[in-house]
Short mmCIF file of C-alpha atoms and ligand atoms in Angstrom, two decimals:
data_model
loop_
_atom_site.label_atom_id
_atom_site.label_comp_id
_atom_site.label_asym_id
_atom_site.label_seq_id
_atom_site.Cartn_x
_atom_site.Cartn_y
_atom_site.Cartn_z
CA UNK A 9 128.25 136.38 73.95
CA UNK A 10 127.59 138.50 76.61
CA UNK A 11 124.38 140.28 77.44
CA UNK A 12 126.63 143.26 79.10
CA UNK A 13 130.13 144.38 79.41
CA UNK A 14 130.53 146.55 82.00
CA UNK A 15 133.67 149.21 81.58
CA UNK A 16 134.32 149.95 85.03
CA UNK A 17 134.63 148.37 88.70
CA UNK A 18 133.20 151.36 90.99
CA UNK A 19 130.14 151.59 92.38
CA UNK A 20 128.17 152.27 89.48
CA UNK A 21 129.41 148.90 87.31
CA UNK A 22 129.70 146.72 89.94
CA UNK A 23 126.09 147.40 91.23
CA UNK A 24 124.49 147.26 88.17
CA UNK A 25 126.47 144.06 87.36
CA UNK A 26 125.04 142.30 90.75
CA UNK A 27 121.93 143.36 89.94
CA UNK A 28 121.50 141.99 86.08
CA UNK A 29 123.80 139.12 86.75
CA UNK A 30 121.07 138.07 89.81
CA UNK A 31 118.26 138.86 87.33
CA UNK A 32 119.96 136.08 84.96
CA UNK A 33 121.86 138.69 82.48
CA UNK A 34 125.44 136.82 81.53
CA UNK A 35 127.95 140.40 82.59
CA UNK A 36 131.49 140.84 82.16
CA UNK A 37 133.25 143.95 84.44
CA UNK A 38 136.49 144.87 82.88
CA UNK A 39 138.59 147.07 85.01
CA UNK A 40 141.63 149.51 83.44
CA UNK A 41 143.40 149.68 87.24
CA UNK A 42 144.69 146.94 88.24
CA UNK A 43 142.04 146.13 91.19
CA UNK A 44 138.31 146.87 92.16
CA UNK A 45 136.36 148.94 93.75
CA UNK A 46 137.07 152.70 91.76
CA UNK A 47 137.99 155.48 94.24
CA UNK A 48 136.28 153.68 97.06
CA UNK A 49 139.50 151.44 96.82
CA UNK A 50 141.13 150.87 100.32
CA UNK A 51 144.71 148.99 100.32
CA UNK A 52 145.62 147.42 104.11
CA UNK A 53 148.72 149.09 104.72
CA UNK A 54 150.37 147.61 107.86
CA UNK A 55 146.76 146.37 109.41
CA UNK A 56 145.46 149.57 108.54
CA UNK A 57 142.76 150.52 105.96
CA UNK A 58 143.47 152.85 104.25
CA UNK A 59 141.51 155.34 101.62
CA UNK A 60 143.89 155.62 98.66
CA UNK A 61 141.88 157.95 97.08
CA UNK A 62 140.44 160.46 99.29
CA UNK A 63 138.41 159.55 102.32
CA UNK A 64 134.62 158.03 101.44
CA UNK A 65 131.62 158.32 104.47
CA UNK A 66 128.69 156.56 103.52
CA UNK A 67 125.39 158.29 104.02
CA UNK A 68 122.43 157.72 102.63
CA UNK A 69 118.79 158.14 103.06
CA UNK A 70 117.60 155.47 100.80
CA UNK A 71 116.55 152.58 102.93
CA UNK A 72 116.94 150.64 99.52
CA UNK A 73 120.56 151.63 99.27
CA UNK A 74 121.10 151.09 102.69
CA UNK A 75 119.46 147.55 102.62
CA UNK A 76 121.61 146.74 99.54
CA UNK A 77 125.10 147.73 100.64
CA UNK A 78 124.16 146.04 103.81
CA UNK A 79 124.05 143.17 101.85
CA UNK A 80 127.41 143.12 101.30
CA UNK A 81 129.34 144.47 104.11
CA UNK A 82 128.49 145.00 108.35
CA UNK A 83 128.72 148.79 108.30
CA UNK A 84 130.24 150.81 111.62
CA UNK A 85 128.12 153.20 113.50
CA UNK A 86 130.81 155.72 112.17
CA UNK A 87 129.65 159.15 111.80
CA UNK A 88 131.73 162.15 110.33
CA UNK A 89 132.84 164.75 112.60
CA UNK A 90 135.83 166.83 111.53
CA UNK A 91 137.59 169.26 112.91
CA UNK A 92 139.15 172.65 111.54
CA UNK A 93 141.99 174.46 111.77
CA UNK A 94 142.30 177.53 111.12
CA UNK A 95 145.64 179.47 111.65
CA UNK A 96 146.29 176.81 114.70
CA UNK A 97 142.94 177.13 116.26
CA UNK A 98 140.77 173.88 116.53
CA UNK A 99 136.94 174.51 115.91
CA UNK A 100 134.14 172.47 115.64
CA UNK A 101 133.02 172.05 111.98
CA UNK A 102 130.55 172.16 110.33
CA UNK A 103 128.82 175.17 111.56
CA UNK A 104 126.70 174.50 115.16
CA UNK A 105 125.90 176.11 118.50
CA UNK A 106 129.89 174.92 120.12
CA UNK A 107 131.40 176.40 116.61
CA UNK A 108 129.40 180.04 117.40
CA UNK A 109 130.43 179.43 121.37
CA UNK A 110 133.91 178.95 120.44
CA UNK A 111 133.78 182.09 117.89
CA UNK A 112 131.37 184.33 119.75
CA UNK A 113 130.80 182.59 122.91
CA UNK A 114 126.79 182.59 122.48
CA UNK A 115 125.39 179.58 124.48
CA UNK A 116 121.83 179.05 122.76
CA UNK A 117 120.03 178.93 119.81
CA UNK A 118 118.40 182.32 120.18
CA UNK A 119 121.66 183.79 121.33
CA UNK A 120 123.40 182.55 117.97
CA UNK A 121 120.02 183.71 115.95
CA UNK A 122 120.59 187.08 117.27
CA UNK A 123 124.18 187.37 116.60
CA UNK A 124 124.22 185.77 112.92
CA UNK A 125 120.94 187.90 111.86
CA UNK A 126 123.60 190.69 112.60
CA UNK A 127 126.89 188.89 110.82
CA UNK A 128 124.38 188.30 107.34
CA UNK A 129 125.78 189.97 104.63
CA UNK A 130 122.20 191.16 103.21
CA UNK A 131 121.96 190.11 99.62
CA UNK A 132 118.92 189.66 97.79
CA UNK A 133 119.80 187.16 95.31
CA UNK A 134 122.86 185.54 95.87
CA UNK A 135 124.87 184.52 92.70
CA UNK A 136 127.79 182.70 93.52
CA UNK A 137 129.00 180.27 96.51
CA UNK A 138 130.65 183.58 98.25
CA UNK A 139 127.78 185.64 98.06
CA UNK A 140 125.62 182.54 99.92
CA UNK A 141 127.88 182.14 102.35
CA UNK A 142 128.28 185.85 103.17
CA UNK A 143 124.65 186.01 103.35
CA UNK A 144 124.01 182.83 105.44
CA UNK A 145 126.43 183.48 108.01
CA UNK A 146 129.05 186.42 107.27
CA UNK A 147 132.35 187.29 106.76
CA UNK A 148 133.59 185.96 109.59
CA UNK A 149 132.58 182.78 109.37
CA UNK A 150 133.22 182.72 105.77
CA UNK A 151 136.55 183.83 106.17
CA UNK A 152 137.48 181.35 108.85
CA UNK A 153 136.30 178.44 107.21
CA UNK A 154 135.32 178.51 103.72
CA UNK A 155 137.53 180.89 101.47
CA UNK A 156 141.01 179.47 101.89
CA UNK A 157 139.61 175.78 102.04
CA UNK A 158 137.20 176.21 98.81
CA UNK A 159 139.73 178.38 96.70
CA UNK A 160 142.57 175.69 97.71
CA UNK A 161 139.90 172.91 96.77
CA UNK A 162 138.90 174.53 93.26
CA UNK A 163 141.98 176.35 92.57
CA UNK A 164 139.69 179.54 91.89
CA UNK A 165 138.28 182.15 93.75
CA UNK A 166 134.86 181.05 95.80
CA UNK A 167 132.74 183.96 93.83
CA UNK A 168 133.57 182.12 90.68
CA UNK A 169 131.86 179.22 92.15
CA UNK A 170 128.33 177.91 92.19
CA UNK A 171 126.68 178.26 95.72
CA UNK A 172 125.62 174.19 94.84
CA UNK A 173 129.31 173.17 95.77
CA UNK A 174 128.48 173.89 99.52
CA UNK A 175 124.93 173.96 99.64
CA UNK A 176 125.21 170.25 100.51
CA UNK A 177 126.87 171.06 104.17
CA UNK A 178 124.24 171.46 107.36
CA UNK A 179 124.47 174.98 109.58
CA UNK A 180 122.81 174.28 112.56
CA UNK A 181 121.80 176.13 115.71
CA UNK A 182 122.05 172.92 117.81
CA UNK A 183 125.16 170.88 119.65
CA UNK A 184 124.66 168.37 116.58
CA UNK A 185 128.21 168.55 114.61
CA UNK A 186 127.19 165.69 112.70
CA UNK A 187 128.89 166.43 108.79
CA UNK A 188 125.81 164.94 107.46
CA UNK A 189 121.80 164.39 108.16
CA UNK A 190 120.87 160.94 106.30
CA UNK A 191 119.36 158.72 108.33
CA UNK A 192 121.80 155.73 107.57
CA UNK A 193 125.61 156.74 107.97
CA UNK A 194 129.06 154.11 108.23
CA UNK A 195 131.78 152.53 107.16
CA UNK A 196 132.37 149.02 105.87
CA UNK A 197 133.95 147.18 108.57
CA UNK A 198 136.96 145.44 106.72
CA UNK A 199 137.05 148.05 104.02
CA UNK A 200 135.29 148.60 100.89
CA UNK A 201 137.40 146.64 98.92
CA UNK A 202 136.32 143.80 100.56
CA UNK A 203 132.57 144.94 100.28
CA UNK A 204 133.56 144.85 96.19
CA UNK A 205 134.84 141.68 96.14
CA UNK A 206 131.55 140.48 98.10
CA UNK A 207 129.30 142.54 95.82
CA UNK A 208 131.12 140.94 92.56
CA UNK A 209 131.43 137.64 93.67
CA UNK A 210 130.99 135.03 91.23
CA UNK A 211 131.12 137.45 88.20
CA UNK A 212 133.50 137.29 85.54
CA UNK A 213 136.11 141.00 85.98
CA UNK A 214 138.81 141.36 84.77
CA UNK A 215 141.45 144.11 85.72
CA UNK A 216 144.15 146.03 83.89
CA UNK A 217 142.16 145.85 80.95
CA UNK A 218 141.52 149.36 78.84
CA UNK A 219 137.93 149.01 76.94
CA UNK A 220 139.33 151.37 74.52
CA UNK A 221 142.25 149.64 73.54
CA UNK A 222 140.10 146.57 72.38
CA UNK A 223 136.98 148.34 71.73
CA UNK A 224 135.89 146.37 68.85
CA UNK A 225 136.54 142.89 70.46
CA UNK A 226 134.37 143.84 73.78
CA UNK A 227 131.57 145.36 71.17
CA UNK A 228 131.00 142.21 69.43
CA UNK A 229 131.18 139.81 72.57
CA UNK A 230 128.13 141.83 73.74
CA UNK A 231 124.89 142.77 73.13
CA UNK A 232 124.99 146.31 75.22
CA UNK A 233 127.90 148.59 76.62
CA UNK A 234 127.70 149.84 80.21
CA UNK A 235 130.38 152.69 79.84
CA UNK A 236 131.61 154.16 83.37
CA UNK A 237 134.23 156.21 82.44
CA UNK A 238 134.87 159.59 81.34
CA UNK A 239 132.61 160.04 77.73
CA UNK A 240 135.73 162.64 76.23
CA UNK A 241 137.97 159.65 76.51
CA UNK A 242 135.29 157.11 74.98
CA UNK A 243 135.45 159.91 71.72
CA UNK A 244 139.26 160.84 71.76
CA UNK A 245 138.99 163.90 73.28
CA UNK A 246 137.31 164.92 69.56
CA UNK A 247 135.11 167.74 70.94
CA UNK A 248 137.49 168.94 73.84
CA UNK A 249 138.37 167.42 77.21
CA UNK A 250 136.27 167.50 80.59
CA UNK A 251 137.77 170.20 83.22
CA UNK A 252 139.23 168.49 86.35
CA UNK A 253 140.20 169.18 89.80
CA UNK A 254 142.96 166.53 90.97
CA UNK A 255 143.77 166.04 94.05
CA UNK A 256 148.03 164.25 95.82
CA UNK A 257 147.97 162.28 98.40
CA UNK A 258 150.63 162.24 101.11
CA UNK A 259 151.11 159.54 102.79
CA UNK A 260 153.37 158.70 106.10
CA UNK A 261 153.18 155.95 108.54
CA UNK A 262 153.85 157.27 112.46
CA UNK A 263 155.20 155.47 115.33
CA UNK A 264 152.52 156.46 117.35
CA UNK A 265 149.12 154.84 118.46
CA UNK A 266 147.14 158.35 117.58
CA UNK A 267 148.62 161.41 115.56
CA UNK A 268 145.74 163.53 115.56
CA UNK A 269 142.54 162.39 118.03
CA UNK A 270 140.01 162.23 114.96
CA UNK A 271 139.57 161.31 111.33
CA UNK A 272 140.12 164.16 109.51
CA UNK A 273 141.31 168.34 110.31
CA UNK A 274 140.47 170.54 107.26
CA UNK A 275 142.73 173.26 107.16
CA UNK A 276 140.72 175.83 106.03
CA UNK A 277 143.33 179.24 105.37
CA UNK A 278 144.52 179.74 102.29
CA UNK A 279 148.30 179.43 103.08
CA UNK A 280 148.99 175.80 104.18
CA UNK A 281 149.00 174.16 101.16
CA UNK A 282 146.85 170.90 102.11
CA UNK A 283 143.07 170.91 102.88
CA UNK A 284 142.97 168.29 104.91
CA UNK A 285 145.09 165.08 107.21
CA UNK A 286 143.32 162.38 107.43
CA UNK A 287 144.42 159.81 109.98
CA UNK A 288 142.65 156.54 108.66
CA UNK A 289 142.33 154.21 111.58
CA UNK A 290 139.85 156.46 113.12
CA UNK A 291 137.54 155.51 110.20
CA UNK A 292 137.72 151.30 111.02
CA UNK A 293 139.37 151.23 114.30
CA UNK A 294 142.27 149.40 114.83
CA UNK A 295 144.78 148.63 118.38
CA UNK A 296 148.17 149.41 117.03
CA UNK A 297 151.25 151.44 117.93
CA UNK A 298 152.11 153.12 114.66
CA UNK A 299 149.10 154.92 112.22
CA UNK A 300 148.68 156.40 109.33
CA UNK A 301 148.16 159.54 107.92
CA UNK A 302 147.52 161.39 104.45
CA UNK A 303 147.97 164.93 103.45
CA UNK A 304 145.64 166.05 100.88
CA UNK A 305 147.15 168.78 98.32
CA UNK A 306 144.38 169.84 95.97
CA UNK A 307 146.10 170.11 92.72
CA UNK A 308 145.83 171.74 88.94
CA UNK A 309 144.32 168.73 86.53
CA UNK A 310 145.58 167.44 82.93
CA UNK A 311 144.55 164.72 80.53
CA UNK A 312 145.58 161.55 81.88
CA UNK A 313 145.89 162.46 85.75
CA UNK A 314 143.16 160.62 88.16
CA UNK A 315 139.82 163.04 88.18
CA UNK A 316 138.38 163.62 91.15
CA UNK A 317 136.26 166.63 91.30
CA UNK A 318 134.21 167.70 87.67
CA UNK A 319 133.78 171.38 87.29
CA UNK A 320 130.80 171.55 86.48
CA UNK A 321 130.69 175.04 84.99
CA UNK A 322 128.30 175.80 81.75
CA UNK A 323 130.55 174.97 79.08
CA UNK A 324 131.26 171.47 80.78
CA UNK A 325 127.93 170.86 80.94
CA UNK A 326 127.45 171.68 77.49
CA UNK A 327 130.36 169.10 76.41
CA UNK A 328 128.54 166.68 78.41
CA UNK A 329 125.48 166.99 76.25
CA UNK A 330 127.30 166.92 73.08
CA UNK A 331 129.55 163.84 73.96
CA UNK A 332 125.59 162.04 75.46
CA UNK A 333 124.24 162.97 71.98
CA UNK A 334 127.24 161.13 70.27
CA UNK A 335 126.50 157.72 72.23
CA UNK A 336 125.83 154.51 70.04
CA UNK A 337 122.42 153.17 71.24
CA UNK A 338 123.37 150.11 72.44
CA UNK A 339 125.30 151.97 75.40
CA UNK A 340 124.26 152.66 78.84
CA UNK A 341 126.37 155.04 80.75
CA UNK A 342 126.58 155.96 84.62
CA UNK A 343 129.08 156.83 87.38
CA UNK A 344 130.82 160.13 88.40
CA UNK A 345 133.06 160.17 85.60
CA UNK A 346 130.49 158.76 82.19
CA UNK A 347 128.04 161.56 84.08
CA UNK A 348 130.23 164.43 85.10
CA UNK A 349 128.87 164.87 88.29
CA UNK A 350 129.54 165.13 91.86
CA UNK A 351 127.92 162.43 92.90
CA UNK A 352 128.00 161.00 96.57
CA UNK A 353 128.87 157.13 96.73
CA UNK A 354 125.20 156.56 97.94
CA UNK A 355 123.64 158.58 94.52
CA UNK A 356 126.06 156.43 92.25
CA UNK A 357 124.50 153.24 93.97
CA UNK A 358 120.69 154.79 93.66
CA UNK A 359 121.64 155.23 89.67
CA UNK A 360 122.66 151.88 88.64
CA UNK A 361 119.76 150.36 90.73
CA UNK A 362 117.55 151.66 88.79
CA UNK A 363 119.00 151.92 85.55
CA UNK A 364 119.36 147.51 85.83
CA UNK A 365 115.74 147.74 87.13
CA UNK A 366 115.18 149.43 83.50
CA UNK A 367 116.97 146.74 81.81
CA UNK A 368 115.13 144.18 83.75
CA UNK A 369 111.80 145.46 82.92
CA UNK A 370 112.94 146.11 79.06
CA UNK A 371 114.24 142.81 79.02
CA UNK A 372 111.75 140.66 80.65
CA UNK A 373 108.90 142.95 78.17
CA UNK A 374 110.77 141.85 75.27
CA UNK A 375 110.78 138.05 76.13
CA UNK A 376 106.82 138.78 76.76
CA UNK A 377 105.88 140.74 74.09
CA UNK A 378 105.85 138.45 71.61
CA UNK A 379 104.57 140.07 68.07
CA UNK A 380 100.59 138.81 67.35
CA UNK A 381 101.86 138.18 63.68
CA UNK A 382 105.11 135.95 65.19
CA UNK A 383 103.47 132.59 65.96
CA UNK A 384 106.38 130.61 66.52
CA UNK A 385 106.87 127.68 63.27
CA UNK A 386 107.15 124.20 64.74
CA UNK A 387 109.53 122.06 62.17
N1 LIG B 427 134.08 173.48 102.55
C1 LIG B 427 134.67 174.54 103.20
N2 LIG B 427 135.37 174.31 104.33
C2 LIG B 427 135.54 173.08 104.85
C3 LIG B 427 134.93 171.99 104.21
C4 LIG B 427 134.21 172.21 103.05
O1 LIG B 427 134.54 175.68 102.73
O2 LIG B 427 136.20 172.95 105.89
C5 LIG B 427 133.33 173.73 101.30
C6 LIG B 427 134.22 173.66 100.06
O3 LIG B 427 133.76 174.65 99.15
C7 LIG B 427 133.92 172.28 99.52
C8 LIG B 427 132.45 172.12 99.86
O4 LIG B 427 132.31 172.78 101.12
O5 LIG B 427 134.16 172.20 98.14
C9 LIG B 427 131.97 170.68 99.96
O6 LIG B 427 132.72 170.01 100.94
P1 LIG B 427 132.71 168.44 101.10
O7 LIG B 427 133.32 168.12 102.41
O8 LIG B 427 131.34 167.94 100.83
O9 LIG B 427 133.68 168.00 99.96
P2 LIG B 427 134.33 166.56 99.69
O10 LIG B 427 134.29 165.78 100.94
O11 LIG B 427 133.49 165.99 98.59
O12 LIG B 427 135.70 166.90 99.28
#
């Protein structure tokens, strides 16, 4: 018997596995792909690593996380600095003082104060992810990078979007053109899959295995259920399936040592039909005369494809709830996909720390709290 199978070898199962197998739980991960590590998964393709499933930065400014993951893996000093395109011309992204010199040619904070206070679009209340951009920082800018690249990305138009999506991206009036502000930022030298197999070692997982398709066998070998994946699949679909965006990947391997100077170029108008080439040594640096590079096509999503991005509109949210309500009580969910949310890698890992720090304390309380009226019989 079990005290937890675990559907699910991402982030969220694999951390809260470490953490309740250390605390003494007896855990099984079962895994419906056929390895580790969820999206995070990187493959070694010709000494490279390589992001099969979309490139993944960590940043975090959890010391905890960071302390845990470091655990695991010897994280680069890597820190994300795209570039855009747009139409052919290269700009610094995401919005600071070299992407306003190369657009307006201001040369200090107060210069670029001056001219966006005259690019705002004024509105009062903004309510949708156009309207906030127009009103943080204009049409140009919005045009240049952020309607092609977000209605591409969504597959809708950017004033049918919440302002959330893209609230999560710095503008600043300083040289920094850092993608991110945490405090801790890297990459796993060696790839993540390799931090999975450290962070799972010497628990029982088992891949190509589908929960559902032996639902009843896993529910009696344990005493709870930590479900990762999506909740509409866990029910059949029975109240309506979650809205997707998907995403293909491209992939080609060039004979030369560097295709494009940099990790990744969004290309941010609406015609070219990718969002972004990612050239993946630049993430774990490798000496080697060929690389490799991926294309990213958003694309339209249907039941079975892989989900990347949950649009999280009102009626989603109000599946959500309805599928939560329907959960037996002896199951524990988490993830992107169990929670519908756009989660960062670093949030996921937060989560199931402190969801097996529940457990712990819920567990060890139990074993404490021994009824007054119990006194143990001695044969
Ligand atoms: N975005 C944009 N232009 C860019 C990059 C991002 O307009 O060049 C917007 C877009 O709406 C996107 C959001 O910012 O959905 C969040 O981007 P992020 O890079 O965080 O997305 P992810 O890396 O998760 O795909």
């Amino acid at each position: 018997m079990y005290d937890y199978v675990i559907v699910g070898a991402g982030f969220f199962g694999s951390v809260f596995a470490r953490r309740m197998t250390d605390a003494g739980s007896k855990c099984l991960v079962i895994e419906k792909r056929s390895h580790i590590a969820g999206n995070c998964y990187t493959d070694n393709v010709d000494g490279i690593h390589v992001h099969q499933y979309g490139p993944h930065i960590f940043h975090t400014n959890d010391e905890g996380v960071w302390n845990f993951v470091n655990q695991f893996a010897r994280f680069s000093r890597f820190s994300y600095r795209p570039k855009v395109n747009f139409r052919g011309r290269m700009l610094s992204f995401p919005i600071n003082l070299t992407t306003l010199n190369q657009l307006w040619g201001v040369k200090t904070p107060q210069e670029a104060e001056q001219r966006l206070a005259a690019e705002r679009v004024p509105i009062d209340a903004p309510a949708n992810l156009e309207e906030w951009v127009l009103s943080q920082v204009g049409q140009e800018i919005y045009e240049t990078f952020v309607y092609g690249y977000t209605k591409k990305q969504w597959g809708r138009e950017p004033k049918e979007l919440p302002s959330s999506i893209i609230r999560r991206l710095p503008i600043r009036l300083t040289w920094n053109d850092d993608y991110f502000n945490d405090r801790f930022c890297g990459i796993p030298e060696g790839g993540y899959t390799q931090l999975f197999k450290n962070l799972l070692s010497g628990i029982a997982v088992e891949t190509d295995v589908d929960f559902l398709s032996d639902r009843d066998r896993f529910e009696s070998r344990s005493k709870r259920i930590v479900y990762t994946g999506p909740l509409d699949r866990l029910f059949e679909y029975q109240l309506g399936a979650h809205d997707w965006r998907g995403l293909r990947f491209e992939r080609q391997v060039i004979p030369v040592s560097d295709y494009q100077g940099i990790a990744a170029i969004n290309y941010t108008d609406a015609e070219t039909p990718y969002t972004r080439c990612v050239e993946h040594k630049h993430f774990d640096p490798v000496q080697s005369d060929h690389t490799v590079i991926t294309h990213e096509y958003p694309a339209d999503w249907k039941v079975g494809d892989e989900m990347y991005y949950p649009v999280n509109n009102d009626q989603g949210e109000r599946l959500q709830q309805r599928y939560v309500d329907m959960l037996p009580d002896n199951y524990l969910i988490g993830g992107r996909l169990a929670t519908y949310r756009y989660y960062d890698m670093h949030q996921v890992i937060a989560s199931a720390m402190h969801l097996a720090d529940k457990e712990i304390t819920r567990r060890s309380g139990r074993i404490l709290q021994i009824p007054k009226h119990a006194s143990p019989t001695r044969r």
